[in-house]
Amino acid sequence: MFTEYLGILGKPHTFIALGKGGVGKTTTAIALALELSRIGRTLLASFDPAKHLLKYLELPEAGRIHSRNPFHAYQFDLEQATGKLLKELRGNLESLAPSLKVLNAESVLKAARYTPGLEEDAIIRELSRLYGLTDYDYLVVDMPPTGLAIRVLMLPELYTSWLDGLIDVRSRILSLKYTIGRVRGIRQEVSDPVLNRLIELRNMYSGLYTNLKNPERTSFIIVANPEPLPLYEMKEITRALAESLDARPRLLVMNKVVNGMVRQAEYLEALRDYCEIPFPHACIPLLEKPPSTIRDVEALCEKVYDCCRVYGYSHQAGAPVLKD
Ligand SMILES: Nc1ncnc2c1ncn2[C@@H]1O[C@H](COP(=O)(O)OP(=O)(O)OP(=O)(O)O)[C@@H](O)[C@H]1O
Ligand SMILES: [Mg+2]
């Protein structure tokens, strides 16, 4: 049971599963959603670009929330979301900056399509929307692999300060415009749609940043396998969380642990290394048959244990321990 390792949780609360590609983020997220749905209304949202959740849970389509007893599930559609973002940009260009038509709005849009950060922004906006849903006590977020996920977590703060700068520039332009207009006796609109949109965006990014930073509202769960690369990424994510959000992982999950029998030095070293990372640990054994249905994951929940204790490796003082 994962929830034993998580301690007491307030509501609403969001869990964000992070880790290298293929380690078991989606599987862990489903397991967590299953358990949380026993104590509250739960939404599982996957941002995995490969959309594996659709197959795992037999969801009919991406982009919509589906009821998948005992929780609700949602597969984000990256292509659809970036398309929507570009459409919004087109609308903004046409309504807020009509003069750009002269400069060829099409080429601006074409450039935007390939601009770094577009995918991250689409995910950030969706994440922000999901945080705003009031129908759920628990939100479990299955993140894309490490690189993209870390950028998604770092950018809200950066965008907030960037927008603060833009709001400042826009405010000064408007103040100058009003002063000149008043002198010339021209009637002027008090509300400025560009400034309003900038403020709206700034509030969205800063709201998400505040939620991500708040341990009462958000917990990070990092998944790895007992191999050097996934473990390296686990440490990198831990570092990135501390640097960009001043956050600590709530739980480290070591998935696909081979029980007892494997005694190769490299394997044991990876496991020891994992156990020495000073955050609570939980482990999932390697199953003979890879889980592929919700029932498989239900069975897997029963097998969660504390491999650090089993192997007798050092353990963070005060970390939750497995109940006997
Ligand atoms: N404990 C386990 N034992 C055996 N197989 C497992 C275990 N956990 C997950 N798997 C299998 O490993 C594969 C990857 O798992 P999963 O899709 O959960 O990883 P992921 O981190 O979400 O991958 P991606 O980065 O591609 O989204 C799947 O085929 C899954 O069934
Ligand atoms: Mg996945």
Tab-separated table of C-alpha atoms and ligand atoms in Angstrom:
chain	number	residue	atom	x	y	z
A	1	MET	CA	0.000	0.000	0.000
A	2	PHE	CA	1.465	3.329	-1.075
A	3	THR	CA	-0.671	5.439	1.194
A	4	GLU	CA	1.050	3.911	4.232
A	5	TYR	CA	4.250	5.544	3.053
A	6	LEU	CA	2.719	8.929	2.401
A	7	GLY	CA	1.516	9.819	5.892
A	8	ILE	CA	-1.449	12.068	6.595
A	9	LEU	CA	-2.818	13.986	3.641
A	10	GLY	CA	-4.940	17.091	3.514
A	11	LYS	CA	-7.477	17.690	0.757
A	12	PRO	CA	-7.223	18.759	-1.984
A	13	HIS	CA	-3.817	17.354	-2.776
A	14	THR	CA	-1.867	16.711	-5.965
A	15	PHE	CA	0.721	13.978	-6.482
A	16	ILE	CA	3.196	14.374	-9.308
A	17	ALA	CA	4.972	11.214	-10.511
A	18	LEU	CA	8.379	11.842	-12.066
A	19	GLY	CA	11.167	9.658	-13.389
A	20	LYS	CA	13.095	8.370	-16.376
A	21	GLY	CA	11.224	6.956	-19.366
A	22	GLY	CA	9.942	3.417	-18.860
A	23	VAL	CA	10.646	3.092	-15.114
A	24	GLY	CA	6.976	2.722	-14.155
A	25	LYS	CA	5.575	6.245	-13.659
A	26	THR	CA	2.230	5.405	-15.256
A	27	THR	CA	1.974	2.129	-13.336
A	28	THR	CA	2.817	3.879	-10.056
A	29	ALA	CA	0.353	6.691	-10.810
A	30	ILE	CA	-2.451	4.180	-11.451
A	31	ALA	CA	-1.577	2.335	-8.235
A	32	LEU	CA	-1.676	5.568	-6.271
A	33	ALA	CA	-4.970	6.655	-7.858
A	34	LEU	CA	-6.484	3.284	-6.965
A	35	GLU	CA	-5.532	3.667	-3.327
A	36	LEU	CA	-6.446	7.332	-3.026
A	37	SER	CA	-9.866	6.704	-4.537
A	38	ARG	CA	-10.695	4.754	-1.359
A	39	ILE	CA	-10.346	7.916	0.716
A	40	GLY	CA	-11.437	10.647	-1.697
A	41	ARG	CA	-12.601	11.596	-5.169
A	42	THR	CA	-9.590	11.071	-7.392
A	43	LEU	CA	-8.569	12.176	-10.863
A	44	LEU	CA	-5.615	10.535	-12.581
A	45	ALA	CA	-4.162	12.689	-15.364
A	46	SER	CA	-1.408	11.489	-17.655
A	47	PHE	CA	0.867	13.838	-19.590
A	48	ASP	CA	2.806	10.952	-21.089
A	49	PRO	CA	3.234	11.983	-24.766
A	50	ALA	CA	2.936	8.319	-25.806
A	51	LYS	CA	-0.580	8.234	-24.263
A	52	HIS	CA	-0.045	4.815	-22.670
A	53	LEU	CA	-2.844	5.452	-20.181
A	54	LEU	CA	-5.410	5.049	-22.962
A	55	LYS	CA	-4.405	1.438	-23.463
A	56	TYR	CA	-3.728	0.697	-19.813
A	57	LEU	CA	-7.199	1.824	-18.729
A	58	GLU	CA	-9.013	1.222	-22.010
A	59	LEU	CA	-10.012	4.859	-22.269
A	60	PRO	CA	-11.902	5.718	-25.458
A	61	GLU	CA	-10.004	8.927	-26.270
A	62	ALA	CA	-7.527	11.535	-25.113
A	63	GLY	CA	-8.416	15.120	-24.199
A	64	ARG	CA	-11.465	14.326	-22.033
A	65	ILE	CA	-12.032	13.130	-18.478
A	66	HIS	CA	-13.509	9.623	-18.314
A	67	SER	CA	-15.050	7.833	-15.382
A	68	ARG	CA	-13.000	4.709	-14.847
A	69	ASN	CA	-14.261	3.149	-11.663
A	70	PRO	CA	-13.059	3.751	-8.909
A	71	PHE	CA	-11.509	7.039	-10.158
A	72	HIS	CA	-11.668	9.414	-13.074
A	73	ALA	CA	-8.951	9.348	-15.690
A	74	TYR	CA	-7.678	11.785	-18.264
A	75	GLN	CA	-5.081	11.422	-20.998
A	76	PHE	CA	-3.627	14.736	-22.130
A	77	ASP	CA	-3.271	15.145	-25.888
A	78	LEU	CA	-0.098	17.129	-26.558
A	79	GLU	CA	-0.741	17.639	-30.262
A	80	GLN	CA	-4.292	18.833	-29.674
A	81	ALA	CA	-3.143	21.155	-26.875
A	82	THR	CA	-0.315	22.753	-28.855
A	83	GLY	CA	-2.749	23.204	-31.764
A	84	LYS	CA	-5.160	24.980	-29.411
A	85	LEU	CA	-2.350	27.174	-28.125
A	86	LEU	CA	-1.364	28.208	-31.654
A	87	LYS	CA	-5.000	28.949	-32.466
A	88	GLU	CA	-5.208	31.157	-29.407
A	89	LEU	CA	-2.017	32.899	-30.467
A	90	ARG	CA	-3.511	33.506	-33.905
A	91	GLY	CA	-6.622	35.003	-32.284
A	92	ASN	CA	-4.477	37.202	-30.049
A	93	LEU	CA	-2.404	38.379	-32.988
A	94	GLU	CA	-5.508	39.237	-34.976
A	95	SER	CA	-7.402	40.974	-32.187
A	96	LEU	CA	-4.667	42.458	-30.032
A	97	ALA	CA	-1.984	43.229	-32.585
A	98	PRO	CA	-3.749	43.792	-35.917
A	99	SER	CA	-0.776	45.755	-37.184
A	100	LEU	CA	1.156	42.457	-37.327
A	101	LYS	CA	-0.939	41.491	-40.343
A	102	VAL	CA	1.288	43.798	-42.327
A	103	LEU	CA	4.323	41.880	-41.097
A	104	ASN	CA	2.713	38.573	-42.061
A	105	ALA	CA	1.097	36.905	-39.064
A	106	GLU	CA	1.450	33.533	-40.841
A	107	SER	CA	5.215	33.558	-40.555
A	108	VAL	CA	4.966	34.554	-36.878
A	109	LEU	CA	2.692	31.546	-36.298
A	110	LYS	CA	4.965	29.242	-38.254
A	111	ALA	CA	7.888	30.322	-36.082
A	112	ALA	CA	5.769	29.870	-32.933
A	113	ARG	CA	4.988	26.274	-33.908
A	114	TYR	CA	8.683	25.393	-33.662
A	115	THR	CA	9.539	27.674	-30.780
A	116	PRO	CA	11.122	25.880	-27.836
A	117	GLY	CA	8.769	25.927	-24.891
A	118	LEU	CA	5.507	25.475	-26.803
A	119	GLU	CA	4.948	21.925	-25.523
A	120	GLU	CA	5.979	22.888	-22.006
A	121	ASP	CA	3.543	25.802	-22.087
A	122	ALA	CA	0.687	23.591	-23.299
A	123	ILE	CA	1.343	21.216	-20.376
A	124	ILE	CA	1.671	24.076	-17.866
A	125	ARG	CA	-1.695	25.539	-18.903
A	126	GLU	CA	-3.401	22.181	-18.616
A	127	LEU	CA	-1.781	21.467	-15.271
A	128	SER	CA	-2.976	24.834	-14.047
A	129	ARG	CA	-6.509	24.039	-15.228
A	130	LEU	CA	-6.467	20.668	-13.457
A	131	TYR	CA	-5.307	22.280	-10.192
A	132	GLY	CA	-8.340	24.543	-10.496
A	133	LEU	CA	-10.876	21.689	-10.699
A	134	THR	CA	-12.937	21.548	-7.555
A	135	ASP	CA	-14.597	18.153	-8.155
A	136	TYR	CA	-11.650	16.139	-6.818
A	137	ASP	CA	-9.913	15.597	-3.497
A	138	TYR	CA	-6.857	14.050	-5.093
A	139	LEU	CA	-5.174	14.673	-8.394
A	140	VAL	CA	-2.495	12.211	-9.506
A	141	VAL	CA	-0.332	13.491	-12.341
A	142	ASP	CA	1.697	11.116	-14.471
A	143	MET	CA	4.409	13.307	-15.950
A	144	PRO	CA	6.318	12.931	-19.208
A	145	PRO	CA	9.941	11.711	-18.947
A	146	THR	CA	12.451	13.767	-16.955
A	147	GLY	CA	13.733	16.485	-19.336
A	148	LEU	CA	10.317	17.799	-20.357
A	149	ALA	CA	8.905	17.326	-16.846
A	150	ILE	CA	11.649	19.369	-15.184
A	151	ARG	CA	11.197	22.218	-17.664
A	152	VAL	CA	7.451	22.186	-16.977
A	153	LEU	CA	8.155	22.532	-13.249
A	154	MET	CA	10.765	25.267	-13.665
A	155	LEU	CA	9.057	27.506	-16.191
A	156	PRO	CA	6.076	28.888	-14.201
A	157	GLU	CA	8.422	30.929	-11.990
A	158	LEU	CA	10.428	32.164	-14.977
A	159	TYR	CA	7.300	33.068	-16.947
A	160	THR	CA	5.878	34.898	-13.925
A	161	SER	CA	8.890	37.218	-13.673
A	162	TRP	CA	9.032	37.597	-17.444
A	163	LEU	CA	5.357	38.627	-17.501
A	164	ASP	CA	5.912	41.006	-14.597
A	165	GLY	CA	8.450	42.750	-16.821
A	166	LEU	CA	6.038	42.849	-19.784
A	167	ILE	CA	3.216	44.157	-17.580
A	168	ASP	CA	5.501	46.908	-16.381
A	169	VAL	CA	6.477	47.890	-19.962
A	170	ARG	CA	2.846	47.770	-21.139
A	171	SER	CA	1.700	49.859	-18.162
A	172	ARG	CA	4.293	52.512	-18.931
A	173	ILE	CA	3.301	52.604	-22.619
A	174	LEU	CA	-0.362	52.992	-21.633
A	175	SER	CA	0.357	55.702	-19.123
A	176	LEU	CA	2.289	57.624	-21.795
A	177	LYS	CA	-0.506	57.038	-24.308
A	178	TYR	CA	-3.155	58.335	-21.876
A	179	THR	CA	-1.067	61.398	-21.015
A	180	ILE	CA	-0.588	62.270	-24.688
A	181	GLY	CA	-4.270	61.529	-25.397
A	182	ARG	CA	-5.416	63.765	-22.532
A	183	VAL	CA	-3.239	66.624	-23.734
A	184	ARG	CA	-4.712	66.232	-27.216
A	185	GLY	CA	-8.252	65.859	-25.821
A	186	ILE	CA	-8.834	62.333	-27.251
A	187	ARG	CA	-11.394	60.065	-25.525
A	188	GLN	CA	-9.726	56.800	-24.491
A	189	GLU	CA	-10.610	53.276	-23.364
A	190	VAL	CA	-9.552	52.767	-19.759
A	191	SER	CA	-9.303	48.984	-20.083
A	192	ASP	CA	-6.500	47.589	-22.228
A	193	PRO	CA	-7.008	44.055	-23.620
A	194	VAL	CA	-3.271	43.411	-23.984
A	195	LEU	CA	-2.577	44.382	-20.388
A	196	ASN	CA	-5.560	42.328	-19.222
A	197	ARG	CA	-4.296	39.253	-21.039
A	198	LEU	CA	-0.783	39.711	-19.661
A	199	ILE	CA	-2.176	39.948	-16.117
A	200	GLU	CA	-4.355	36.874	-16.700
A	201	LEU	CA	-1.336	34.858	-17.858
A	202	ARG	CA	0.847	36.109	-15.035
A	203	ASN	CA	-1.789	35.059	-12.501
A	204	MET	CA	-2.057	31.620	-14.086
A	205	TYR	CA	1.717	30.995	-13.968
A	206	SER	CA	2.194	32.422	-10.489
A	207	GLY	CA	-0.823	30.465	-9.196
A	208	LEU	CA	0.655	27.227	-10.491
A	209	TYR	CA	4.087	28.101	-9.118
A	210	THR	CA	2.562	28.757	-5.683
A	211	ASN	CA	0.726	25.423	-5.763
A	212	LEU	CA	3.802	23.490	-6.890
A	213	LYS	CA	5.884	25.020	-4.103
A	214	ASN	CA	3.325	24.295	-1.414
A	215	PRO	CA	3.910	20.894	0.276
A	216	GLU	CA	0.389	21.025	1.717
A	217	ARG	CA	-0.941	21.120	-1.827
A	218	THR	CA	1.601	19.151	-3.860
A	219	SER	CA	3.735	16.041	-3.309
A	220	PHE	CA	6.398	14.757	-5.675
A	221	ILE	CA	6.970	11.059	-6.126
A	222	ILE	CA	10.066	9.974	-8.004
A	223	VAL	CA	10.179	6.535	-9.577
A	224	ALA	CA	13.338	4.631	-10.589
A	225	ASN	CA	14.599	1.131	-11.256
A	226	PRO	CA	17.655	-0.412	-9.595
A	227	GLU	CA	19.997	0.588	-12.426
A	228	PRO	CA	22.533	3.430	-12.658
A	229	LEU	CA	20.722	5.674	-15.185
A	230	PRO	CA	17.234	5.731	-13.642
A	231	LEU	CA	18.884	6.289	-10.274
A	232	TYR	CA	20.981	9.120	-11.654
A	233	GLU	CA	17.806	10.772	-12.968
A	234	MET	CA	16.129	10.304	-9.586
A	235	LYS	CA	18.955	12.301	-8.002
A	236	GLU	CA	18.827	14.927	-10.766
A	237	ILE	CA	15.080	15.387	-10.257
A	238	THR	CA	15.596	15.693	-6.485
A	239	ARG	CA	18.183	18.400	-7.138
A	240	ALA	CA	15.949	20.214	-9.664
A	241	LEU	CA	13.003	20.180	-7.227
A	242	ALA	CA	15.157	21.699	-4.495
A	243	GLU	CA	16.615	24.354	-6.792
A	244	SER	CA	13.540	25.461	-8.678
A	245	LEU	CA	10.752	24.896	-6.141
A	246	ASP	CA	12.578	24.533	-2.836
A	247	ALA	CA	10.694	21.218	-2.669
A	248	ARG	CA	11.587	17.734	-1.414
A	249	PRO	CA	10.239	14.481	-2.799
A	250	ARG	CA	7.539	13.038	-0.587
A	251	LEU	CA	8.292	9.478	-1.639
A	252	LEU	CA	10.911	7.645	-3.694
A	253	VAL	CA	9.681	4.516	-5.420
A	254	MET	CA	12.025	1.780	-6.548
A	255	ASN	CA	10.137	-0.267	-9.106
A	256	LYS	CA	11.041	-3.646	-10.591
A	257	VAL	CA	13.107	-4.812	-7.629
A	258	VAL	CA	14.185	-8.399	-7.965
A	259	ASN	CA	13.636	-9.991	-4.597
A	260	GLY	CA	16.489	-11.640	-2.783
A	261	MET	CA	17.903	-13.749	-5.551
A	262	VAL	CA	20.035	-11.243	-7.450
A	263	ARG	CA	23.279	-10.638	-5.682
A	264	GLN	CA	25.338	-8.923	-8.365
A	265	ALA	CA	27.458	-6.170	-6.878
A	266	GLU	CA	26.199	-3.527	-9.341
A	267	TYR	CA	22.568	-4.258	-8.576
A	268	LEU	CA	23.073	-4.200	-4.834
A	269	GLU	CA	25.110	-1.021	-5.108
A	270	ALA	CA	22.264	0.698	-6.983
A	271	LEU	CA	19.840	-0.425	-4.313
A	272	ARG	CA	22.085	0.735	-1.481
A	273	ASP	CA	22.615	4.036	-3.254
A	274	TYR	CA	18.841	4.430	-3.520
A	275	CYS	CA	18.279	3.604	0.140
A	276	GLU	CA	20.783	6.249	1.144
A	277	ILE	CA	18.894	9.080	-0.547
A	278	PRO	CA	17.424	10.707	2.546
A	279	PHE	CA	13.709	10.569	1.711
A	280	PRO	CA	11.035	7.943	2.423
A	281	HIS	CA	11.317	4.843	0.269
A	282	ALA	CA	8.882	2.305	-1.112
A	283	CYS	CA	9.637	-0.580	-3.428
A	284	ILE	CA	7.697	-2.619	-5.957
A	285	PRO	CA	8.939	-6.071	-6.967
A	286	LEU	CA	9.569	-6.971	-10.582
A	287	LEU	CA	6.516	-8.937	-11.658
A	288	GLU	CA	6.820	-11.900	-13.963
A	289	LYS	CA	4.024	-10.556	-16.128
A	290	PRO	CA	4.232	-6.791	-16.781
A	291	PRO	CA	1.057	-5.133	-15.499
A	292	SER	CA	-1.199	-4.062	-18.341
A	293	THR	CA	-4.671	-3.697	-16.807
A	294	ILE	CA	-6.143	-1.949	-13.802
A	295	ARG	CA	-6.617	-5.373	-12.130
A	296	ASP	CA	-2.893	-6.096	-12.555
A	297	VAL	CA	-2.093	-2.817	-10.837
A	298	GLU	CA	-4.539	-3.597	-8.047
A	299	ALA	CA	-2.605	-6.804	-7.393
A	300	LEU	CA	0.657	-4.887	-7.556
A	301	CYS	CA	-0.529	-2.491	-4.794
A	302	GLU	CA	-0.536	-5.403	-2.378
A	303	LYS	CA	3.122	-6.098	-3.129
A	304	VAL	CA	4.533	-2.668	-2.252
A	305	TYR	CA	7.147	-3.078	0.475
A	306	ASP	CA	10.249	-1.483	1.915
A	307	CYS	CA	13.200	-3.110	0.187
A	308	CYS	CA	15.675	-0.937	2.115
A	309	ARG	CA	14.590	-2.581	5.328
A	310	VAL	CA	14.589	-6.023	3.765
A	311	TYR	CA	18.150	-5.544	2.535
A	312	GLY	CA	19.164	-3.979	5.827
A	313	TYR	CA	20.404	-0.779	4.208
A	314	SER	CA	20.551	2.521	6.012
A	315	HIS	CA	17.263	4.282	6.192
A	316	GLN	CA	16.273	7.852	6.840
A	317	ALA	CA	15.495	8.306	10.514
A	318	GLY	CA	11.833	9.036	10.998
A	319	ALA	CA	10.820	7.774	7.560
A	320	PRO	CA	7.609	5.735	7.567
A	321	VAL	CA	8.281	2.025	7.963
A	322	LEU	CA	6.394	-0.916	6.624
A	323	LYS	CA	3.768	-2.232	9.011
A	324	ASP	CA	4.375	-5.855	10.032
B	1	LIG	N1	6.818	-3.925	-11.199
B	1	LIG	C1	6.811	-4.239	-12.472
B	1	LIG	N2	7.130	-5.480	-12.893
B	1	LIG	C2	7.140	-5.803	-14.199
B	1	LIG	N3	6.839	-4.947	-15.179
B	1	LIG	C3	6.513	-3.688	-14.836
B	1	LIG	C4	6.475	-3.269	-13.468
B	1	LIG	N4	6.110	-1.963	-13.439
B	1	LIG	C5	5.920	-1.592	-14.712
B	1	LIG	N5	6.163	-2.605	-15.556
B	1	LIG	C6	6.073	-2.592	-17.023
B	1	LIG	O1	7.091	-1.719	-17.497
B	1	LIG	C7	6.645	-0.999	-18.636
B	1	LIG	C8	6.792	0.505	-18.367
B	1	LIG	O2	5.924	0.871	-17.316
B	1	LIG	P1	5.178	2.272	-17.326
B	1	LIG	O3	4.450	2.455	-18.608
B	1	LIG	O4	4.411	2.379	-16.075
B	1	LIG	O5	6.468	3.224	-17.296
B	1	LIG	P2	6.548	4.806	-17.562
B	1	LIG	O6	7.633	5.301	-16.700
B	1	LIG	O7	5.216	5.408	-17.410
B	1	LIG	O8	6.987	4.813	-19.090
B	1	LIG	P3	6.981	6.083	-20.110
B	1	LIG	O9	8.154	6.921	-19.711
B	1	LIG	O10	7.147	5.432	-21.434
B	1	LIG	O11	5.682	6.786	-19.933
B	1	LIG	C9	5.202	-1.425	-18.871
B	1	LIG	O12	5.188	-2.437	-19.841
B	1	LIG	C10	4.756	-1.993	-17.523
B	1	LIG	O13	3.773	-2.988	-17.661
B	2	MG	MG	4.077	6.524	-18.796
